[in-house]
Every structure is written in structure tokens, then in C-alpha cells.
Amino acid sequence: MNGSDDRHGTDGTAPMDGRDRGDVVDGEGGMDGAGGWDGTDRTGGMGDGAIAGAVRGIVAMEASREVLAARVTALRTATSAAELAERDRCGAAMAEADARILLESIEVLDRLGMTSAAMACSYVAREEGLLPAS
């Protein structure tokens, strides 16, 4: 090998069907050709539509939270009682949105088979008092 990019199989180790080594085809995964690197289906049987739907749900929650965050920022220098009350309401709603996003992320990551990421989010949720201590 001469150090060139050899993803297309000229060294005899990559697929000779026109795909790159990194290409993944439905029903194939990592190095073993199954759904995951160790031969398991990491998505718990979730299809592409279910995965996209789960991610879209979190994205929608994030977008709603960002609207609240922008309002809280706009009211950062509030002085009237009404503005201060609105800032407090938006801040509380933002905290509630953060909690919902975190808990939903745990569920989605777990369903996707992303156990380590789900565990990390669970740790944060326990630290925040959103889940009972284990």
C-alpha cells in the first residue's frame, strides 16, 4: 500500500461492489455485517421511521425550550413587576422543559441501544433529583 486513500478495494480487503468501507447498507452494520459491531441490532428493532420520529420529538422540545430561553434573555434587564413575573414564569417553564427533554432523551437513547449515553443522562437526572437515587 502506498498511503493513498484505499477505501474502494484495490488492496483486496474492501468490498469490490463499488461501496466504500464505511458505507452501511440496510441490514448491514459494522464489521460483522449485522446491525451492530458485535452482531446485535442496536436499535431494539426500531425502524428508520421510529428513530426519526423519536429524534424529531426531542428536536421539537428543544425548539420550544429555545423560545423560552430567548424570552428569558430578553427579560434579563426587566424592571417592572409584570416583566419580572413573566421572566420567572418563562424561567420555570424552561426548567420544566429541560427536565422533560432529559427524561425523554434517556428513554430514546435506551430504545436506540445507546446504553452508555442513556446511563450518562440518567446520572444527570438523578443528580438533578428527577430520578430516584439508585
PDB file of C-alpha atoms in Angstrom:
ATOM      1  CA  MET A   1       0.000   0.000   0.000  1.00  0.00           C
ATOM      2  CA  ASN A   2       1.326   3.450  -0.850  1.00  0.00           C
ATOM      3  CA  GLY A   3      -0.555   5.519   1.764  1.00  0.00           C
ATOM      4  CA  SER A   4      -3.282   6.621  -0.604  1.00  0.00           C
ATOM      5  CA  ASP A   5      -6.977   6.560   0.245  1.00  0.00           C
ATOM      6  CA  ASP A   6      -7.836   2.929  -0.407  1.00  0.00           C
ATOM      7  CA  ARG A   7     -11.488   2.730   0.569  1.00  0.00           C
ATOM      8  CA  HIS A   8     -12.554   1.221  -2.728  1.00  0.00           C
ATOM      9  CA  GLY A   9     -10.930  -2.202  -2.505  1.00  0.00           C
ATOM     10  CA  THR A  10      -7.749  -2.028  -4.529  1.00  0.00           C
ATOM     11  CA  ASP A  11      -5.835  -3.569  -1.621  1.00  0.00           C
ATOM     12  CA  GLY A  12      -8.096  -6.625  -1.702  1.00  0.00           C
ATOM     13  CA  THR A  13      -9.669  -6.020   1.718  1.00  0.00           C
ATOM     14  CA  ALA A  14     -12.584  -3.688   0.989  1.00  0.00           C
ATOM     15  CA  PRO A  15     -15.829  -4.546  -0.805  1.00  0.00           C
ATOM     16  CA  MET A  16     -15.465  -4.774  -4.559  1.00  0.00           C
ATOM     17  CA  ASP A  17     -19.088  -3.764  -5.202  1.00  0.00           C
ATOM     18  CA  GLY A  18     -18.450  -0.034  -5.518  1.00  0.00           C
ATOM     19  CA  ARG A  19     -19.095   0.779  -1.873  1.00  0.00           C
ATOM     20  CA  ASP A  20     -16.582   2.346   0.475  1.00  0.00           C
ATOM     21  CA  ARG A  21     -15.502   0.516   3.615  1.00  0.00           C
ATOM     22  CA  GLY A  22     -17.570   2.985   5.642  1.00  0.00           C
ATOM     23  CA  ASP A  23     -20.772   2.531   3.628  1.00  0.00           C
ATOM     24  CA  VAL A  24     -23.589   0.876   5.533  1.00  0.00           C
ATOM     25  CA  VAL A  25     -26.429  -0.801   3.710  1.00  0.00           C
ATOM     26  CA  ASP A  26     -29.786  -1.599   5.332  1.00  0.00           C
ATOM     27  CA  GLY A  27     -29.445  -4.899   7.144  1.00  0.00           C
ATOM     28  CA  GLU A  28     -25.711  -4.494   7.453  1.00  0.00           C
ATOM     29  CA  GLY A  29     -23.841  -2.876  10.241  1.00  0.00           C
ATOM     30  CA  GLY A  30     -20.283  -2.652  11.291  1.00  0.00           C
ATOM     31  CA  MET A  31     -17.563  -5.167  10.814  1.00  0.00           C
ATOM     32  CA  ASP A  32     -19.726  -8.279  11.151  1.00  0.00           C
ATOM     33  CA  GLY A  33     -22.475  -7.297   8.699  1.00  0.00           C
ATOM     34  CA  ALA A  34     -25.163  -7.328  11.405  1.00  0.00           C
ATOM     35  CA  GLY A  35     -26.927  -4.359  12.951  1.00  0.00           C
ATOM     36  CA  GLY A  36     -24.142  -3.564  15.412  1.00  0.00           C
ATOM     37  CA  TRP A  37     -20.433  -4.072  15.705  1.00  0.00           C
ATOM     38  CA  ASP A  38     -20.998  -7.169  17.856  1.00  0.00           C
ATOM     39  CA  GLY A  39     -23.782  -8.694  15.768  1.00  0.00           C
ATOM     40  CA  THR A  40     -26.731  -7.190  17.637  1.00  0.00           C
ATOM     41  CA  ASP A  41     -29.402  -4.836  16.430  1.00  0.00           C
ATOM     42  CA  ARG A  42     -28.573  -1.726  18.456  1.00  0.00           C
ATOM     43  CA  THR A  43     -31.897  -0.004  17.785  1.00  0.00           C
ATOM     44  CA  GLY A  44     -34.010  -2.556  19.631  1.00  0.00           C
ATOM     45  CA  GLY A  45     -35.801  -3.275  16.388  1.00  0.00           C
ATOM     46  CA  MET A  46     -36.711   0.384  15.783  1.00  0.00           C
ATOM     47  CA  GLY A  47     -37.098   1.188  12.122  1.00  0.00           C
ATOM     48  CA  ASP A  48     -35.849   4.338  10.459  1.00  0.00           C
ATOM     49  CA  GLY A  49     -39.269   5.999  10.786  1.00  0.00           C
ATOM     50  CA  ALA A  50     -39.466   5.317  14.520  1.00  0.00           C
ATOM     51  CA  ILE A  51     -35.924   6.586  15.039  1.00  0.00           C
ATOM     52  CA  ALA A  52     -36.637   9.753  13.052  1.00  0.00           C
ATOM     53  CA  GLY A  53     -39.890  10.278  14.964  1.00  0.00           C
ATOM     54  CA  ALA A  54     -38.174   9.906  18.328  1.00  0.00           C
ATOM     55  CA  VAL A  55     -35.445  12.354  17.348  1.00  0.00           C
ATOM     56  CA  ARG A  56     -37.990  14.804  15.886  1.00  0.00           C
ATOM     57  CA  GLY A  57     -39.849  14.782  19.204  1.00  0.00           C
ATOM     58  CA  ILE A  58     -36.729  15.795  21.093  1.00  0.00           C
ATOM     59  CA  VAL A  59     -35.885  18.425  18.463  1.00  0.00           C
ATOM     60  CA  ALA A  60     -39.379  19.909  18.848  1.00  0.00           C
ATOM     61  CA  MET A  61     -38.971  20.048  22.635  1.00  0.00           C
ATOM     62  CA  GLU A  62     -35.578  21.732  22.176  1.00  0.00           C
ATOM     63  CA  ALA A  63     -37.104  24.325  19.840  1.00  0.00           C
ATOM     64  CA  SER A  64     -39.820  25.150  22.370  1.00  0.00           C
ATOM     65  CA  ARG A  65     -37.211  25.460  25.085  1.00  0.00           C
ATOM     66  CA  GLU A  66     -35.143  27.822  22.937  1.00  0.00           C
ATOM     67  CA  VAL A  67     -38.163  30.121  22.526  1.00  0.00           C
ATOM     68  CA  LEU A  68     -38.457  30.275  26.321  1.00  0.00           C
ATOM     69  CA  ALA A  69     -34.710  30.858  26.683  1.00  0.00           C
ATOM     70  CA  ALA A  70     -34.863  33.762  24.217  1.00  0.00           C
ATOM     71  CA  ARG A  71     -37.710  35.318  26.178  1.00  0.00           C
ATOM     72  CA  VAL A  72     -35.847  34.931  29.474  1.00  0.00           C
ATOM     73  CA  THR A  73     -32.787  36.561  27.886  1.00  0.00           C
ATOM     74  CA  ALA A  74     -34.896  39.417  26.519  1.00  0.00           C
ATOM     75  CA  LEU A  75     -36.280  39.985  30.008  1.00  0.00           C
ATOM     76  CA  ARG A  76     -32.855  39.850  31.647  1.00  0.00           C
ATOM     77  CA  THR A  77     -32.968  43.549  32.473  1.00  0.00           C
ATOM     78  CA  ALA A  78     -36.673  43.645  33.354  1.00  0.00           C
ATOM     79  CA  THR A  79     -37.693  46.178  35.976  1.00  0.00           C
ATOM     80  CA  SER A  80     -41.487  46.199  36.032  1.00  0.00           C
ATOM     81  CA  ALA A  81     -43.383  43.731  38.181  1.00  0.00           C
ATOM     82  CA  ALA A  82     -45.173  42.307  35.151  1.00  0.00           C
ATOM     83  CA  GLU A  83     -41.921  41.721  33.240  1.00  0.00           C
ATOM     84  CA  LEU A  84     -40.262  40.177  36.286  1.00  0.00           C
ATOM     85  CA  ALA A  85     -43.234  37.847  36.737  1.00  0.00           C
ATOM     86  CA  GLU A  86     -43.109  36.861  33.055  1.00  0.00           C
ATOM     87  CA  ARG A  87     -39.362  36.215  33.298  1.00  0.00           C
ATOM     88  CA  ASP A  88     -39.973  33.988  36.332  1.00  0.00           C
ATOM     89  CA  ARG A  89     -42.774  32.094  34.544  1.00  0.00           C
ATOM     90  CA  CYS A  90     -40.637  31.593  31.449  1.00  0.00           C
ATOM     91  CA  GLY A  91     -37.671  30.528  33.566  1.00  0.00           C
ATOM     92  CA  ALA A  92     -39.784  27.960  35.408  1.00  0.00           C
ATOM     93  CA  ALA A  93     -41.219  26.673  32.129  1.00  0.00           C
ATOM     94  CA  MET A  94     -37.690  26.438  30.729  1.00  0.00           C
ATOM     95  CA  ALA A  95     -36.561  24.373  33.740  1.00  0.00           C
ATOM     96  CA  GLU A  96     -39.555  22.071  33.256  1.00  0.00           C
ATOM     97  CA  ALA A  97     -38.707  21.745  29.553  1.00  0.00           C
ATOM     98  CA  ASP A  98     -35.102  20.861  30.452  1.00  0.00           C
ATOM     99  CA  ALA A  99     -36.366  18.077  32.718  1.00  0.00           C
ATOM    100  CA  ARG A 100     -38.746  16.709  30.068  1.00  0.00           C
ATOM    101  CA  ILE A 101     -36.011  16.782  27.421  1.00  0.00           C
ATOM    102  CA  LEU A 102     -33.576  14.970  29.707  1.00  0.00           C
ATOM    103  CA  LEU A 103     -36.083  12.262  30.669  1.00  0.00           C
ATOM    104  CA  GLU A 104     -37.227  11.779  27.072  1.00  0.00           C
ATOM    105  CA  SER A 105     -33.589  11.587  25.943  1.00  0.00           C
ATOM    106  CA  ILE A 106     -32.958   8.765  28.417  1.00  0.00           C
ATOM    107  CA  GLU A 107     -35.872   6.794  27.004  1.00  0.00           C
ATOM    108  CA  VAL A 108     -34.971   7.403  23.355  1.00  0.00           C
ATOM    109  CA  LEU A 109     -31.284   6.668  23.832  1.00  0.00           C
ATOM    110  CA  ASP A 110     -32.140   3.444  25.640  1.00  0.00           C
ATOM    111  CA  ARG A 111     -34.525   2.371  22.850  1.00  0.00           C
ATOM    112  CA  LEU A 112     -31.795   3.100  20.313  1.00  0.00           C
ATOM    113  CA  GLY A 113     -29.417   0.848  22.215  1.00  0.00           C
ATOM    114  CA  MET A 114     -27.160   3.753  23.182  1.00  0.00           C
ATOM    115  CA  THR A 115     -26.821   2.424  26.705  1.00  0.00           C
ATOM    116  CA  SER A 116     -23.805   4.468  27.794  1.00  0.00           C
ATOM    117  CA  ALA A 117     -25.403   7.728  26.686  1.00  0.00           C
ATOM    118  CA  ALA A 118     -28.678   6.778  28.397  1.00  0.00           C
ATOM    119  CA  MET A 119     -26.755   5.944  31.590  1.00  0.00           C
ATOM    120  CA  ALA A 120     -24.961   9.300  31.487  1.00  0.00           C
ATOM    121  CA  CYS A 121     -28.274  11.128  31.119  1.00  0.00           C
ATOM    122  CA  SER A 122     -29.738   9.015  33.942  1.00  0.00           C
ATOM    123  CA  TYR A 123     -26.847  10.039  36.176  1.00  0.00           C
ATOM    124  CA  VAL A 124     -27.551  13.711  35.468  1.00  0.00           C
ATOM    125  CA  ALA A 125     -31.278  13.170  36.080  1.00  0.00           C
ATOM    126  CA  ARG A 126     -30.524  11.544  39.457  1.00  0.00           C
ATOM    127  CA  GLU A 127     -28.194  14.414  40.387  1.00  0.00           C
ATOM    128  CA  GLU A 128     -30.947  16.869  39.468  1.00  0.00           C
ATOM    129  CA  GLY A 129     -33.456  14.939  41.594  1.00  0.00           C
ATOM    130  CA  LEU A 130     -35.550  13.926  38.584  1.00  0.00           C
ATOM    131  CA  LEU A 131     -34.985  10.216  39.178  1.00  0.00           C
ATOM    132  CA  PRO A 132     -34.630   8.345  42.462  1.00  0.00           C
ATOM    133  CA  ALA A 133     -31.115   7.506  43.611  1.00  0.00           C
ATOM    134  CA  SER A 134     -30.052   4.058  42.530  1.00  0.00           C
TER     135      SER A 134
END
